[in-house]
mmCIF file of C-alpha atoms in Angstrom:
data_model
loop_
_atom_site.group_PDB
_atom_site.id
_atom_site.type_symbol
_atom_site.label_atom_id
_atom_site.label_comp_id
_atom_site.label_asym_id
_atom_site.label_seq_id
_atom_site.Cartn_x
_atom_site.Cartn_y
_atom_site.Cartn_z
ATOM 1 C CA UNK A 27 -17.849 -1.486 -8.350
ATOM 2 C CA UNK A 28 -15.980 1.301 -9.828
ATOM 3 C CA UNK A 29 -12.278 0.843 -11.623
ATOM 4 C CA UNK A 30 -9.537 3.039 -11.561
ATOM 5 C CA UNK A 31 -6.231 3.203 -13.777
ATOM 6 C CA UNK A 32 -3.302 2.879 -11.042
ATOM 7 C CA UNK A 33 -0.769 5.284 -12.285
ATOM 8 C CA UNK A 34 0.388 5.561 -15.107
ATOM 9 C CA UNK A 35 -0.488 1.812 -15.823
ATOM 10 C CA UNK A 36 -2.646 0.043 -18.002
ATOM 11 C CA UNK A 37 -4.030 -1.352 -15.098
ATOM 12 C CA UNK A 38 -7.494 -1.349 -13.664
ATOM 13 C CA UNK A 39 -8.133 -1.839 -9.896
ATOM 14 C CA UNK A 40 -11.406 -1.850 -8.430
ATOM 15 C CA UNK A 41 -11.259 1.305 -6.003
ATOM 16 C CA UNK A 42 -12.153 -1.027 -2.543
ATOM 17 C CA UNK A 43 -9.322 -3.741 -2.415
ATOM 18 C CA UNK A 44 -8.773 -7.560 -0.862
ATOM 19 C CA UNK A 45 -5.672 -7.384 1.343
ATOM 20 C CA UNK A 46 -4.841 -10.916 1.781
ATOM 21 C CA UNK A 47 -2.580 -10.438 4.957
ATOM 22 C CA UNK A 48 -5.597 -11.120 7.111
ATOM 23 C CA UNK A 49 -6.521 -14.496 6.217
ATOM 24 C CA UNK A 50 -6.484 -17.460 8.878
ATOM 25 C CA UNK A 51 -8.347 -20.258 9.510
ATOM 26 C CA UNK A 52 -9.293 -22.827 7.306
ATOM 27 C CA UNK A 53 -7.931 -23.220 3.394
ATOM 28 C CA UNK A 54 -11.249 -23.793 1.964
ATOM 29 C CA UNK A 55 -13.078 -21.297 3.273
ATOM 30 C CA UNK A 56 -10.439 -18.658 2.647
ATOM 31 C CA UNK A 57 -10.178 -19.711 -0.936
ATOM 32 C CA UNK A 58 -14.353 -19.366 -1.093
ATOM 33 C CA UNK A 59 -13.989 -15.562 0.776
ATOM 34 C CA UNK A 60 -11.848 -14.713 -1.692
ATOM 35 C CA UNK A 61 -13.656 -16.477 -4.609
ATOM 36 C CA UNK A 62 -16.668 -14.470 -3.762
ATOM 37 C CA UNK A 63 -14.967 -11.205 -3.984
ATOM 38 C CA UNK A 64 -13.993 -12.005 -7.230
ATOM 39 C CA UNK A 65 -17.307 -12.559 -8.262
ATOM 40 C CA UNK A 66 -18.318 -9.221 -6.187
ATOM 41 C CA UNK A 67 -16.263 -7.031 -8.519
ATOM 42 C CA UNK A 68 -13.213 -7.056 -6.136
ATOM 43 C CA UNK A 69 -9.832 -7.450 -8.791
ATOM 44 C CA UNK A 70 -7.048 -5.854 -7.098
ATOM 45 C CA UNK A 71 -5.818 -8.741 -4.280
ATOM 46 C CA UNK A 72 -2.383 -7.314 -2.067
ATOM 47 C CA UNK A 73 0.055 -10.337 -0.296
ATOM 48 C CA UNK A 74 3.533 -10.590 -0.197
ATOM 49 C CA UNK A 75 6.716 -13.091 0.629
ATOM 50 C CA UNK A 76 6.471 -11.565 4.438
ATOM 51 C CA UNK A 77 3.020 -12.792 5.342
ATOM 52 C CA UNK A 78 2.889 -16.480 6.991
ATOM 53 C CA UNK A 79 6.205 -16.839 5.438
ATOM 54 C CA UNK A 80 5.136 -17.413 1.895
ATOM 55 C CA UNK A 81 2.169 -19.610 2.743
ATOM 56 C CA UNK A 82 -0.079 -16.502 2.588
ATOM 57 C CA UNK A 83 1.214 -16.312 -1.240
ATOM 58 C CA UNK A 84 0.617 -20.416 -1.670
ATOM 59 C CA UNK A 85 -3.019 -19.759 -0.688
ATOM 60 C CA UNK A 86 -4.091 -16.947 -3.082
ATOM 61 C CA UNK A 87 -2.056 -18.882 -5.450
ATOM 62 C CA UNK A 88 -3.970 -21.668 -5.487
ATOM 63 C CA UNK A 89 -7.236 -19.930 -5.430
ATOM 64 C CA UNK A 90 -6.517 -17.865 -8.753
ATOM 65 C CA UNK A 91 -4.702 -20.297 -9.915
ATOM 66 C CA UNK A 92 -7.613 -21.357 -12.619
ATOM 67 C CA UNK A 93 -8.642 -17.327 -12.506
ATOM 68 C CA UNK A 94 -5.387 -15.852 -13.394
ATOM 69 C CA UNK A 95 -6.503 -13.228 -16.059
ATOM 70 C CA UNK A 96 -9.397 -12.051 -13.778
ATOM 71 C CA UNK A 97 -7.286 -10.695 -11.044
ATOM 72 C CA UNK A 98 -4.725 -7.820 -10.730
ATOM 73 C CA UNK A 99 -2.300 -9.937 -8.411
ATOM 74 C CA UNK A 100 0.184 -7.820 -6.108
ATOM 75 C CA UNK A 101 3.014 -8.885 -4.082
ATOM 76 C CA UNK A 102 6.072 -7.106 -2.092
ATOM 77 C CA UNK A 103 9.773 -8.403 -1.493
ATOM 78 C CA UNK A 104 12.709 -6.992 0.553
ATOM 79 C CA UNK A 105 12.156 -8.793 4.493
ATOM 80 C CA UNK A 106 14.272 -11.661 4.209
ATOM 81 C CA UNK A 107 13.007 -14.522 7.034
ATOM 82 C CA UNK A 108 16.457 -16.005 8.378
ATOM 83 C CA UNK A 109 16.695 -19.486 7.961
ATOM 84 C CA UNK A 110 16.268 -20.574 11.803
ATOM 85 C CA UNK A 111 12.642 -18.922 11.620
ATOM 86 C CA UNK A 112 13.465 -16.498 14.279
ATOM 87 C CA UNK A 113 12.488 -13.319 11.880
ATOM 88 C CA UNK A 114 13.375 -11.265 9.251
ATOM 89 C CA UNK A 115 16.018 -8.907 8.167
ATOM 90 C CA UNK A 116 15.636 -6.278 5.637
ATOM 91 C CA UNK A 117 17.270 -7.017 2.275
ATOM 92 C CA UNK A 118 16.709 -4.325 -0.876
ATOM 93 C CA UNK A 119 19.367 -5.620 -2.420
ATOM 94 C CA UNK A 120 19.324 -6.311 -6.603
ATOM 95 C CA UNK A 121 20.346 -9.928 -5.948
ATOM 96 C CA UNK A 122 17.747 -10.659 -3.722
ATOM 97 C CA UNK A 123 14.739 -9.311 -5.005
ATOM 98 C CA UNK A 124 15.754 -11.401 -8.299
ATOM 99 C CA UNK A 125 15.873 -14.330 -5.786
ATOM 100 C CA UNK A 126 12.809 -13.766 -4.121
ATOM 101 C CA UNK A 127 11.124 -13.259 -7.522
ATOM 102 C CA UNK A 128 11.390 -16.803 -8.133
ATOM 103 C CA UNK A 129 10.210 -18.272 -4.800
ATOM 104 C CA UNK A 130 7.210 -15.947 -4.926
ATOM 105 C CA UNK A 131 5.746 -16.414 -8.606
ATOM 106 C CA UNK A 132 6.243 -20.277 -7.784
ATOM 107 C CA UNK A 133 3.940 -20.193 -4.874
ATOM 108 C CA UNK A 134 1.555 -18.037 -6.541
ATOM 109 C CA UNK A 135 1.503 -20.114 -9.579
ATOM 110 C CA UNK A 136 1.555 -17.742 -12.206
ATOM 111 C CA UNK A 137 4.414 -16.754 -14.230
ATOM 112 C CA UNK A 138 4.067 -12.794 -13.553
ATOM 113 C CA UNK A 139 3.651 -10.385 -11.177
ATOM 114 C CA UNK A 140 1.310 -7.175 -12.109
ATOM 115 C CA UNK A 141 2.490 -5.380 -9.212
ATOM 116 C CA UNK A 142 5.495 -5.792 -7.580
ATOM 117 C CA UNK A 143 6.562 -3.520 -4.492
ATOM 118 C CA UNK A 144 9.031 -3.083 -2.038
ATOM 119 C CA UNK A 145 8.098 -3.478 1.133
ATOM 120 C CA UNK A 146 8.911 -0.745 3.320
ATOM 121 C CA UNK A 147 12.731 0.774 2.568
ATOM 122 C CA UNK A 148 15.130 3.728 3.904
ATOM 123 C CA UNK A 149 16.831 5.943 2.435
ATOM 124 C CA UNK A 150 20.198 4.610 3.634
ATOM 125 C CA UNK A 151 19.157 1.903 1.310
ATOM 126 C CA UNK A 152 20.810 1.204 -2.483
ATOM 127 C CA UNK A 153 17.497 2.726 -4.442
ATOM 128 C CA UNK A 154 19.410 2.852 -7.327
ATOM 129 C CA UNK A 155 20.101 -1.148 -6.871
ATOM 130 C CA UNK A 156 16.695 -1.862 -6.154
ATOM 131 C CA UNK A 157 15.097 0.143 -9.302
ATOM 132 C CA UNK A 158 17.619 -1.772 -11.246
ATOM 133 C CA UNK A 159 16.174 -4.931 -10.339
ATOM 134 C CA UNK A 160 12.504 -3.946 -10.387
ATOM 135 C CA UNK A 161 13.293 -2.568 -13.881
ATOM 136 C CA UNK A 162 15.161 -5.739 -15.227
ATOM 137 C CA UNK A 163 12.194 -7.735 -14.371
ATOM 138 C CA UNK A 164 10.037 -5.322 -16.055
ATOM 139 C CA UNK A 165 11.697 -6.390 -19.407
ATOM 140 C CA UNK A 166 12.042 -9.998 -18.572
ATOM 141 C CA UNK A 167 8.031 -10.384 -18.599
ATOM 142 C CA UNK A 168 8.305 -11.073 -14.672
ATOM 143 C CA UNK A 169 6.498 -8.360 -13.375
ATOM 144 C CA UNK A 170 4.235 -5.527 -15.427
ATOM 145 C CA UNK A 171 4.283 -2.524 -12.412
ATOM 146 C CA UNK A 172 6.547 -1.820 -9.205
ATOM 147 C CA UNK A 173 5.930 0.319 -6.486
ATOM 148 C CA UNK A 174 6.619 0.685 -2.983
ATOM 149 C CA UNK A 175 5.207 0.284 0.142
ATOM 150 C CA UNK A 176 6.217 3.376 2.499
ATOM 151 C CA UNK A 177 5.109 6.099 5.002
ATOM 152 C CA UNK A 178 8.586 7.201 5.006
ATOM 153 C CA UNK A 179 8.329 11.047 2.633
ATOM 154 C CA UNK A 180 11.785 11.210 2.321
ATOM 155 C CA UNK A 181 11.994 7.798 0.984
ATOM 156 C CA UNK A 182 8.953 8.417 -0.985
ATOM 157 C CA UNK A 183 10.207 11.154 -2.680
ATOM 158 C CA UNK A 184 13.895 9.246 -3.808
ATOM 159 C CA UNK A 185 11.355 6.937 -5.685
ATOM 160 C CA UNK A 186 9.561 9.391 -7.548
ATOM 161 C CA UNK A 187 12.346 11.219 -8.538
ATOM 162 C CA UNK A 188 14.459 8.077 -9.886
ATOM 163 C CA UNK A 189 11.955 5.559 -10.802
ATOM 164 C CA UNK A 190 9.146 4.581 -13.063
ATOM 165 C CA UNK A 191 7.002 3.384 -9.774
ATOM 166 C CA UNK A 192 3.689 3.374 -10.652
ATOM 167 C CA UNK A 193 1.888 2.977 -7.131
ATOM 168 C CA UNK A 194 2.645 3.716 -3.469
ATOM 169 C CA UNK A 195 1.072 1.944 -0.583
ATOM 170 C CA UNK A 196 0.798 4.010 2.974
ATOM 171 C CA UNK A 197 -1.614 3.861 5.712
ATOM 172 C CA UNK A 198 -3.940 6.999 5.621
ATOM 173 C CA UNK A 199 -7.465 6.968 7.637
ATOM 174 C CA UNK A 200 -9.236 9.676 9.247
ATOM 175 C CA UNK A 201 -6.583 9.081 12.451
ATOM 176 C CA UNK A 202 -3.812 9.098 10.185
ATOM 177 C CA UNK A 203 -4.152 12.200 8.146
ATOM 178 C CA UNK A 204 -0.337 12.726 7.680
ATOM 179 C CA UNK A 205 -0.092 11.882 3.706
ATOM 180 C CA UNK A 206 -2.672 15.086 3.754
ATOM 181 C CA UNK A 207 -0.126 17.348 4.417
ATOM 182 C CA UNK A 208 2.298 16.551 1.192
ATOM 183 C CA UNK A 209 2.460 13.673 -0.351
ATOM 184 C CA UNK A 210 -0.785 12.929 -1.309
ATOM 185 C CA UNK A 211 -0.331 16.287 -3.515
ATOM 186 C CA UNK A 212 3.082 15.147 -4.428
ATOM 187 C CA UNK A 213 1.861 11.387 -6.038
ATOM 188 C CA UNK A 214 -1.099 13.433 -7.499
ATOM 189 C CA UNK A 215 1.219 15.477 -9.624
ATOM 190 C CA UNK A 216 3.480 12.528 -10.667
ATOM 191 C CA UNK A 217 0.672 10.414 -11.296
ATOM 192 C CA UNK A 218 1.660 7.598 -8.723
ATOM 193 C CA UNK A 219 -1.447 6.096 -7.729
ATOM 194 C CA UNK A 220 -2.088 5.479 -3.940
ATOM 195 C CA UNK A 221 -3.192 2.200 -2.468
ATOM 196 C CA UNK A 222 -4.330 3.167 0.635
ATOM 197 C CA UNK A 223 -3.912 0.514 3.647
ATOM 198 C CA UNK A 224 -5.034 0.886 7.391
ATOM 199 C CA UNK A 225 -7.940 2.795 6.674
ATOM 200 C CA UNK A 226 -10.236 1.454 9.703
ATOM 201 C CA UNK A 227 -7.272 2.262 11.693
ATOM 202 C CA UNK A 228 -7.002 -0.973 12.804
ATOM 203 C CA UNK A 229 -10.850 -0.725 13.765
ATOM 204 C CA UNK A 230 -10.589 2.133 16.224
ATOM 205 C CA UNK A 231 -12.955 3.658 13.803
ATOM 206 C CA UNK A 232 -15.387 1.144 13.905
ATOM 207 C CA UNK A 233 -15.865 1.214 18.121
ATOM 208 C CA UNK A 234 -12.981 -1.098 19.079
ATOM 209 C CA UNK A 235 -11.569 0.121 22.823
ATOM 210 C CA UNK A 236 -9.540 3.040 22.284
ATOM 211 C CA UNK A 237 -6.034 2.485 22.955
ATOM 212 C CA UNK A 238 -2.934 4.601 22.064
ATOM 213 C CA UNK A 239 -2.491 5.186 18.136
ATOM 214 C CA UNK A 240 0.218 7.584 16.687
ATOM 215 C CA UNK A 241 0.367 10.649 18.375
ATOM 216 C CA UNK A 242 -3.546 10.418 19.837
ATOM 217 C CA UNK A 243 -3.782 9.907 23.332
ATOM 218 C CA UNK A 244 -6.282 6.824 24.187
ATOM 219 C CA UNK A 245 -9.081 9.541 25.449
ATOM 220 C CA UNK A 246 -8.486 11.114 21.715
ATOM 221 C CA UNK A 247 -9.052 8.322 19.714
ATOM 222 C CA UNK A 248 -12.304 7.658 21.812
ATOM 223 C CA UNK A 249 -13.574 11.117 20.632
ATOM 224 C CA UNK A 250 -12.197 10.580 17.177
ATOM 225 C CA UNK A 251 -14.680 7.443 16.452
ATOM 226 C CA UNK A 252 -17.636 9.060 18.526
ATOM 227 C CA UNK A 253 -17.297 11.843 16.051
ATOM 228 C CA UNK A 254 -17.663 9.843 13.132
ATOM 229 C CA UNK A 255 -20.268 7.456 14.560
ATOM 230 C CA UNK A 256 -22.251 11.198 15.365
ATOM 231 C CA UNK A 257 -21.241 12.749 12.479
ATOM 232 C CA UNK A 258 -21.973 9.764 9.740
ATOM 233 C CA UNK A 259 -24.853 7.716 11.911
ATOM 234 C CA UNK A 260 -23.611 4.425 13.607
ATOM 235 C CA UNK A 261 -25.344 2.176 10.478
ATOM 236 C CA UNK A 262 -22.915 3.824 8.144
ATOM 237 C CA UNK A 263 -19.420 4.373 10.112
ATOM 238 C CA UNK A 264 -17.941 1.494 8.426
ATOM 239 C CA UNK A 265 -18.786 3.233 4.555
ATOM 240 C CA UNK A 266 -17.764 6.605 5.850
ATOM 241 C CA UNK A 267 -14.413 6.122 7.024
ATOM 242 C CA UNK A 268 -13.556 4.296 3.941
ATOM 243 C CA UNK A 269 -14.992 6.628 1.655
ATOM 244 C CA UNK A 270 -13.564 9.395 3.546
ATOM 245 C CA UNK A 271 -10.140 7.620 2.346
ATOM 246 C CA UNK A 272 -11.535 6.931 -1.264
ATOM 247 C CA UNK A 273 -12.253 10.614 -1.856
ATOM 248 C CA UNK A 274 -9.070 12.218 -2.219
ATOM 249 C CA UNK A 275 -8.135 11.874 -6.108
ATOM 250 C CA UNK A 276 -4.509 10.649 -5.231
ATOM 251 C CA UNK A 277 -5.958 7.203 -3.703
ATOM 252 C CA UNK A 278 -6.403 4.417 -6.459
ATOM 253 C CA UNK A 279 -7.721 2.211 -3.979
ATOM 254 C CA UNK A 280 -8.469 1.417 -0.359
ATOM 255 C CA UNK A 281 -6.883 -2.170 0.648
ATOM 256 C CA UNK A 282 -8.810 -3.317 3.224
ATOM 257 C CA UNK A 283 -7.585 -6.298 5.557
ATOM 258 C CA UNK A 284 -10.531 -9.243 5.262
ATOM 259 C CA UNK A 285 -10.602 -12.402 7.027
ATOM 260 C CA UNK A 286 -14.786 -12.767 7.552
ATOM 261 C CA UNK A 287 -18.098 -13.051 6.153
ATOM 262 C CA UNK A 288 -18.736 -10.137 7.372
ATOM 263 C CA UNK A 289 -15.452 -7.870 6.443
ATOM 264 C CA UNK A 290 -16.269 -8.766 2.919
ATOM 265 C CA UNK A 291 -19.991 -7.944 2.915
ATOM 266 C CA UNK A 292 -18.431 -4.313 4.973
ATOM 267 C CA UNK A 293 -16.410 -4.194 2.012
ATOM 268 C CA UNK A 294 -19.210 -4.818 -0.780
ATOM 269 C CA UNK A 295 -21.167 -1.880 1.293
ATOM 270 C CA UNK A 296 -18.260 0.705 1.225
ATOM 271 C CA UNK A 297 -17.864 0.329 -2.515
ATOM 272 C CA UNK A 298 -21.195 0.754 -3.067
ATOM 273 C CA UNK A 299 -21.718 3.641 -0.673
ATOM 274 C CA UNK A 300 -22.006 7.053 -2.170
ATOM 275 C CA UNK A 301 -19.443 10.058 -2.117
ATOM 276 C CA UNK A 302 -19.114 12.046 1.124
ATOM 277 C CA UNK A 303 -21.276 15.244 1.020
ATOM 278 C CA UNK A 304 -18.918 18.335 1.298
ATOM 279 C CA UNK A 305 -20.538 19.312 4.501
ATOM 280 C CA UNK A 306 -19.811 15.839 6.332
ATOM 281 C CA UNK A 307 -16.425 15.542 5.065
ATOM 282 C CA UNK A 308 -15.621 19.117 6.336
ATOM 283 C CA UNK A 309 -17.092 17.970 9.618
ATOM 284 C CA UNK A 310 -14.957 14.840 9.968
ATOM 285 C CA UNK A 311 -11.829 16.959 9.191
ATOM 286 C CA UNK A 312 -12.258 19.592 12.100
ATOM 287 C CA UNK A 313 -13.239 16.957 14.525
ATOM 288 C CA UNK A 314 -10.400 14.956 13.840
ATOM 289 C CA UNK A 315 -6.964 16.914 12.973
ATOM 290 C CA UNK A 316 -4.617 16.393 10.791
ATOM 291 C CA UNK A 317 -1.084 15.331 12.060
ATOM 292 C CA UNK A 318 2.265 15.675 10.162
ATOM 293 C CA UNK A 319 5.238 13.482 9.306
ATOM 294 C CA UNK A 320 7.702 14.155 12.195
ATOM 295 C CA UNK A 321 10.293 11.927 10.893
ATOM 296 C CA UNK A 322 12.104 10.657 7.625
ATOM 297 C CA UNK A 323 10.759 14.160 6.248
ATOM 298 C CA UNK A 324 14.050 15.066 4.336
#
């Protein structure tokens, strides 16, 4: 497994990435699944307040509780669940993520955060409000790293400029080649390290039925994923579309949603896989194009 410095940071993330979101079933067997990617050289694990309204924190919690200084834990704050259950409402105010702070490190069991990031945002939003808080928990011990979670380049941008962010999560794959355009270049320059989510496309790379994704029409999404099956040979899609992500030099790390057996073992093999020849990855690019931001752009 290969390690890479996120940002600015002193931290070190394994370059494939547990994204915790995807867990269901059974306690015990989640806490083994993510046990054994531990041991597998996976360090980097991604939940947040949002996800099965805090139990999805409770669960990694308890599974690292005993493992604490082996993992790079992550978590995310600003959707507020209303108290009836009914859903969530977004909240990036200073008083709330110091709120939500609290609630979170308790179910994790641990008295810190080493990434902390807000989880989505606008720009109609009080950024200055939010880094305030992020930064005050920097010095109370609380958290070591913030970032943000955003597709959003205009809101991206705001954060660079004004903060001391040190990562930025987005969704990038080979059917979502929008951070391509500018703001892969952007975080590059900054030295923002990307964690890059969605990078199976929700497994419409991996042969799922084609269905509407973006701006790709449901026949072009079919011919996206027979391109890469032709193009990278069916035994390694999986590796290819991941390291397709991996081998820009703006993405830290590629979080990848696992629930399974197999997921993680998918996972082991992508991390293992080799770099993309020049000649393939030139191939997968003019089969599949590359789409730009058409909103929150300025």
């Amino acid at each position: 497994m290969e390690y890479k410095q996120l940002g600015t940071s002193a931290l070190k993330v394994s370059e494939v990435s547990f994204g915790c979101m995807s867990l269901a079933g059974e306690e015990e067997e989640n806490i083994r699944l993510l046990h054994q990617a531990l041991e597998g050289g996976i360090n980097f694990f991604d939940t947040a307040d949002l996800y099965a309204k805090g139990e999805n924190e409770k669960l990694v919690g308890k599974a690292f509780k005993d493992k604490r200084d082996q993992v790079v834990l992550a978590s995310k704050v600003g959707n507020q669940w209303r108290p009836d259950g009914s859903g969530w409402d977004w909240n990036p105010t200073k008083a709330y993520i110091l709120k939500a702070i609290e609630q979170s490190l308790q179910r994790l069991q641990t008295d810190y955060l080493d990434l902390y990031q807000l989880h989505g945002g606008t720009i109609e939003d009080p950024i200055d409000e939010t880094i305030e808080a992020f930064e005050l928990l920097k010095e109370q011990g609380k958290i070591r790293e913030y970032g943000i979670s955003s597709i959003r380049p205009n809101v991206i941008r705001a954060y660079v400029d004004k903060s001391n962010l040190v990562s930025v999560m987005m969704q990038y794959s080979l059917l979502d080649r929008r951070p391509e355009e500018q703001m892969l270049e952007l975080l590059q320059h900054h030295q923002v390290g990307v964690l890059a989510r969605g990078s199976l496309a929700q497994g419409l790379l991996l042969g799922k039925p084609p269905k509407l994704y973006l701006n790709h029409t449901v026949e072009e999404v079919g011919q996206a994923a027979e391109a890469l099956k032709a193009i990278a040979g069916e035994a390694q899609v999986m590796e290819t579309a991941v390291r397709y992500v991996l081998q820009h030099p703006a993405i830290t790390t590629a979080v990848l949603g696992i629930r399974t057996d197999t997921h993680l073992q998918q996972a082991f093999s992508a991390a293992q896989a080799a770099g993309l020849d020049p000649n393939i990855l030139l191939s997968l690019q003019r089969q599949i194009p590359k789409e730009v931001y058409e909103q929150h752009r300025n």
